[in-house]
PDB file of C-alpha atoms in Angstrom:
ATOM      1  CA  GLN H   1      24.063 -35.250 -19.953  1.00 80.00           C
ATOM      2  CA  LEU H   2      24.169 -33.315 -16.740  1.00 81.00           C
ATOM      3  CA  LYS H   3      21.497 -31.155 -15.116  1.00 81.00           C
ATOM      4  CA  CYS H   4      22.382 -28.032 -13.106  1.00 81.00           C
ATOM      5  CA  ALA H   5      21.385 -28.474  -9.476  1.00 73.00           C
ATOM      6  CA  ASN H   6      20.555 -24.780  -9.264  1.00 76.00           C
ATOM      7  CA  CYS H   7      18.452 -23.903 -12.333  1.00 82.00           C
ATOM      8  CA  GLY H   8      17.725 -27.291 -13.919  1.00 82.00           C
ATOM      9  CA  GLU H   9      19.456 -26.533 -17.228  1.00 87.00           C
ATOM     10  CA  VAL H  10      20.474 -29.748 -19.025  1.00 86.00           C
ATOM     11  CA  SER H  11      23.796 -29.750 -20.889  1.00 85.00           C
ATOM     12  CA  GLU H  12      23.552 -29.959 -24.671  1.00 87.00           C
ATOM     13  CA  LYS H  13      26.259 -32.585 -24.993  1.00 86.00           C
ATOM     14  CA  TRP H  14      27.007 -35.833 -23.197  1.00 86.00           C
ATOM     15  CA  GLN H  15      29.639 -35.429 -20.502  1.00 84.00           C
ATOM     16  CA  TYR H  16      32.230 -38.109 -19.847  1.00 86.00           C
ATOM     17  CA  LEU H  17      34.189 -38.601 -16.640  1.00 87.00           C
ATOM     18  CA  ARG H  18      37.577 -40.219 -16.391  1.00 90.00           C
ATOM     19  CA  LEU H  19      39.237 -41.151 -13.121  1.00 90.00           C
ATOM     20  CA  MET H  20      42.540 -39.663 -14.311  1.00 92.00           C
ATOM     21  CA  ASP H  21      41.032 -36.180 -14.897  1.00 92.00           C
ATOM     22  CA  SER H  22      41.254 -33.418 -12.305  1.00 92.00           C
ATOM     23  CA  ALA H  23      40.111 -29.781 -12.334  1.00 91.00           C
ATOM     24  CA  PRO H  24      40.572 -27.126  -9.632  1.00 91.00           C
ATOM     25  CA  LEU H  25      37.565 -26.042  -7.585  1.00 85.00           C
ATOM     26  CA  LYS H  26      36.720 -22.344  -7.338  1.00 81.00           C
ATOM     27  CA  GLY H  27      38.277 -20.619  -4.355  1.00 77.00           C
ATOM     28  CA  GLY H  28      41.171 -23.051  -3.982  1.00 79.00           C
ATOM     29  CA  ARG H  29      39.019 -25.731  -2.270  1.00 77.00           C
ATOM     30  CA  GLY H  30      40.884 -28.608  -3.880  1.00 85.00           C
ATOM     31  CA  SER H  31      39.964 -30.412  -7.066  1.00 89.00           C
ATOM     32  CA  ALA H  32      37.350 -32.725  -8.574  1.00 90.00           C
ATOM     33  CA  THR H  33      37.128 -35.115 -11.497  1.00 91.00           C
ATOM     34  CA  MET H  34      34.973 -32.576 -13.319  1.00 89.00           C
ATOM     35  CA  VAL H  35      34.056 -28.963 -12.619  1.00 89.00           C
ATOM     36  CA  GLN H  36      31.451 -27.379 -14.849  1.00 87.00           C
ATOM     37  CA  LYS H  37      29.946 -23.894 -14.931  1.00 86.00           C
ATOM     38  CA  CYS H  38      26.292 -23.788 -15.968  1.00 85.00           C
ATOM     39  CA  LYS H  39      25.772 -21.873 -19.215  1.00 88.00           C
ATOM     40  CA  LEU H  40      22.415 -20.552 -18.018  1.00 89.00           C
ATOM     41  CA  CYS H  41      22.919 -19.481 -14.384  1.00 86.00           C
ATOM     42  CA  SER H  42      26.753 -19.547 -14.176  1.00 85.00           C
ATOM     43  CA  ARG H  43      26.806 -21.726 -11.050  1.00 82.00           C
ATOM     44  CA  GLU H  44      29.758 -24.072 -10.623  1.00 83.00           C
ATOM     45  CA  ASN H  45      28.876 -27.738 -10.143  1.00 82.00           C
ATOM     46  CA  SER H  46      31.424 -30.468  -9.541  1.00 84.00           C
ATOM     47  CA  ILE H  47      31.578 -34.229  -9.423  1.00 87.00           C
ATOM     48  CA  ASP H  48      34.383 -36.432  -8.140  1.00 89.00           C
ATOM     49  CA  ILE H  49      34.798 -40.169  -8.744  1.00 91.00           C
ATOM     50  CA  LEU H  50      35.636 -41.886  -5.459  1.00 90.00           C
ATOM     51  CA  SER H  51      38.305 -44.262  -6.764  1.00 91.00           C
ATOM     52  CA  GLN H  52      38.259 -46.556  -3.718  1.00 92.00           C
ATOM     53  CA  THR H  53      34.578 -47.422  -4.456  1.00 90.00           C
ATOM     54  CA  ILE H  54      35.072 -48.807  -7.995  1.00 92.00           C
ATOM     55  CA  LYS H  55      33.925 -52.439  -8.204  1.00 93.00           C
ATOM     56  CA  PRO H  56      33.629 -54.789 -11.209  1.00 93.00           C
ATOM     57  CA  TYR H  57      30.284 -55.871 -12.658  1.00 91.00           C
ATOM     58  CA  ASN H  58      30.736 -59.517 -13.708  1.00 92.00           C
ATOM     59  CA  ALA H  59      28.629 -62.222 -15.342  1.00 93.00           C
ATOM     60  CA  GLU H  60      27.455 -63.468 -11.925  1.00 93.00           C
ATOM     61  CA  ASP H  61      26.050 -59.966 -11.278  1.00 90.00           C
ATOM     62  CA  SER H  62      23.854 -60.182 -14.382  1.00 88.00           C
ATOM     63  CA  GLU H  63      20.341 -58.808 -13.911  1.00 85.00           C
ATOM     64  CA  LYS H  64      21.115 -57.623 -10.378  1.00 84.00           C
ATOM     65  CA  PHE H  65      21.526 -54.094  -9.093  1.00 82.00           C
ATOM     66  CA  LYS H  66      25.003 -53.529  -7.724  1.00 84.00           C
ATOM     67  CA  THR H  67      26.957 -50.442  -6.729  1.00 84.00           C
ATOM     68  CA  ILE H  68      29.872 -50.179  -9.143  1.00 87.00           C
ATOM     69  CA  VAL H  69      31.083 -46.660  -8.335  1.00 86.00           C
ATOM     70  CA  GLU H  70      30.296 -43.768  -6.023  1.00 84.00           C
ATOM     71  CA  PHE H  71      30.604 -40.071  -6.776  1.00 82.00           C
ATOM     72  CA  GLU H  72      30.960 -37.058  -4.526  1.00 78.00           C
ATOM     73  CA  CYS H  73      29.008 -34.158  -5.900  1.00 70.00           C
ATOM     74  CA  ARG H  74      29.118 -30.664  -4.458  1.00 68.00           C
ATOM     75  CA  PHE H  75      27.117 -27.767  -5.692  1.00 72.00           C
ATOM     76  CA  ALA H  76      26.741 -24.052  -5.101  1.00 73.00           C
ATOM     77  CA  ALA H  77      23.406 -22.263  -4.917  1.00 80.00           C
ATOM     78  CA  GLU H  78      22.073 -18.788  -4.362  1.00 82.00           C
ATOM     79  CA  GLY H  79      18.998 -17.717  -2.410  1.00 86.00           C
ATOM     80  CA  ALA H  80      16.271 -16.958  -4.971  1.00 84.00           C
ATOM     81  CA  GLU H  81      15.050 -13.866  -3.123  1.00 87.00           C
ATOM     82  CA  SER H  82      18.099 -12.824  -1.107  1.00 92.00           C
ATOM     83  CA  GLY H  83      21.038 -13.641  -3.366  1.00 88.00           C
ATOM     84  CA  THR H  84      22.748 -15.320  -0.375  1.00 91.00           C
ATOM     85  CA  PRO H  85      25.481 -17.669  -1.654  1.00 86.00           C
ATOM     86  CA  PHE H  86      25.503 -21.254  -0.388  1.00 85.00           C
ATOM     87  CA  ASN H  87      28.777 -22.871  -1.384  1.00 75.00           C
ATOM     88  CA  ASP H  88      30.064 -26.423  -1.086  1.00 74.00           C
ATOM     89  CA  ILE H  89      26.649 -28.110  -0.890  1.00 81.00           C
ATOM     90  CA  ASN H  90      27.126 -31.854  -0.325  1.00 76.00           C
ATOM     91  CA  LEU H  91      24.201 -34.053  -1.415  1.00 75.00           C
ATOM     92  CA  LEU H  92      25.719 -37.341  -0.208  1.00 71.00           C
ATOM     93  CA  GLU H  93      22.828 -37.732   2.240  1.00 75.00           C
ATOM     94  CA  LYS H  94      20.291 -36.849  -0.538  1.00 77.00           C
ATOM     95  CA  ASP H  95      19.123 -33.811   1.456  1.00 85.00           C
ATOM     96  CA  TRP H  96      20.736 -30.490   2.323  1.00 87.00           C
ATOM     97  CA  ASN H  97      19.487 -27.620   4.428  1.00 90.00           C
ATOM     98  CA  ASP H  98      20.790 -24.355   5.770  1.00 92.00           C
ATOM     99  CA  TYR H  99      19.492 -21.029   7.056  1.00 94.00           C
ATOM    100  CA  ASP H 100      19.324 -17.828   5.001  1.00 93.00           C
ATOM    101  CA  GLU H 101      20.109 -14.994   7.415  1.00 93.00           C
ATOM    102  CA  LYS H 102      18.886 -12.317   4.990  1.00 94.00           C
ATOM    103  CA  THR H 103      15.377 -13.737   4.657  1.00 94.00           C
ATOM    104  CA  LYS H 104      15.332 -15.399   8.095  1.00 94.00           C
ATOM    105  CA  GLU H 105      14.152 -18.628   6.480  1.00 93.00           C
ATOM    106  CA  SER H 106      15.264 -22.221   6.242  1.00 92.00           C
ATOM    107  CA  VAL H 107      16.437 -23.291   2.769  1.00 91.00           C
ATOM    108  CA  GLY H 108      17.117 -26.752   1.416  1.00 89.00           C
ATOM    109  CA  ILE H 109      17.331 -29.363  -1.298  1.00 86.00           C
ATOM    110  CA  TYR H 110      15.344 -32.521  -0.587  1.00 86.00           C
ATOM    111  CA  GLU H 111      14.818 -36.015  -2.000  1.00 80.00           C
ATOM    112  CA  VAL H 112      17.560 -35.893  -4.633  1.00 74.00           C
ATOM    113  CA  THR H 113      17.186 -38.646  -7.220  1.00 71.00           C
ATOM    114  CA  HIS H 114      19.362 -39.768 -10.097  1.00 64.00           C
ATOM    115  CA  LYS H 115      19.213 -42.119 -13.040  1.00 62.00           C
ATOM    116  CA  PHE H 116      21.853 -43.729 -15.215  1.00 61.00           C
ATOM    117  CA  VAL H 117      20.844 -44.758 -18.695  1.00 55.00           C
ATOM    118  CA  LYS H 118      22.623 -47.429 -20.713  1.00 54.00           C
ATOM    119  CA  CYS H 119      23.597 -46.001 -24.096  1.00 45.00           C
TER     120      CYS H 119
END
C-alpha cells in the first residue's frame, strides 16, 4: 500500500511494481515505473525502479540487511496556505526544501522514512 506524500492518504489496495511497466509523467517530464494520482488530494506521485541497482538476495545473505533495489520517487506538493505548486520533488536525500515566494517562507519535507513489510 502506498501513502500520499502530500496528504497522507493510504491507498485501499496493494500496489505492485514491475520493472517492465512505464507510465508518462504529467507535463511531458518523461516516465516512471508507476504514476499514481491521489484519490483524496489529486496530487500525482511517482516511483521508478532503478534497474541498474537490482541485486540478488541469496542464502548467504540470510538474516542480514542488504540493499536489493533502489527506487527514485518524485512528488508534487502545494503550499498549504499559498497554493504555490512545488513539482518534481526528489526525496533521494531524505529531505527537501524550497522557498514559497507568496508567503515568504521556507518550506520542506524532512526525515523521510520508509518500511517494507514481508507479506
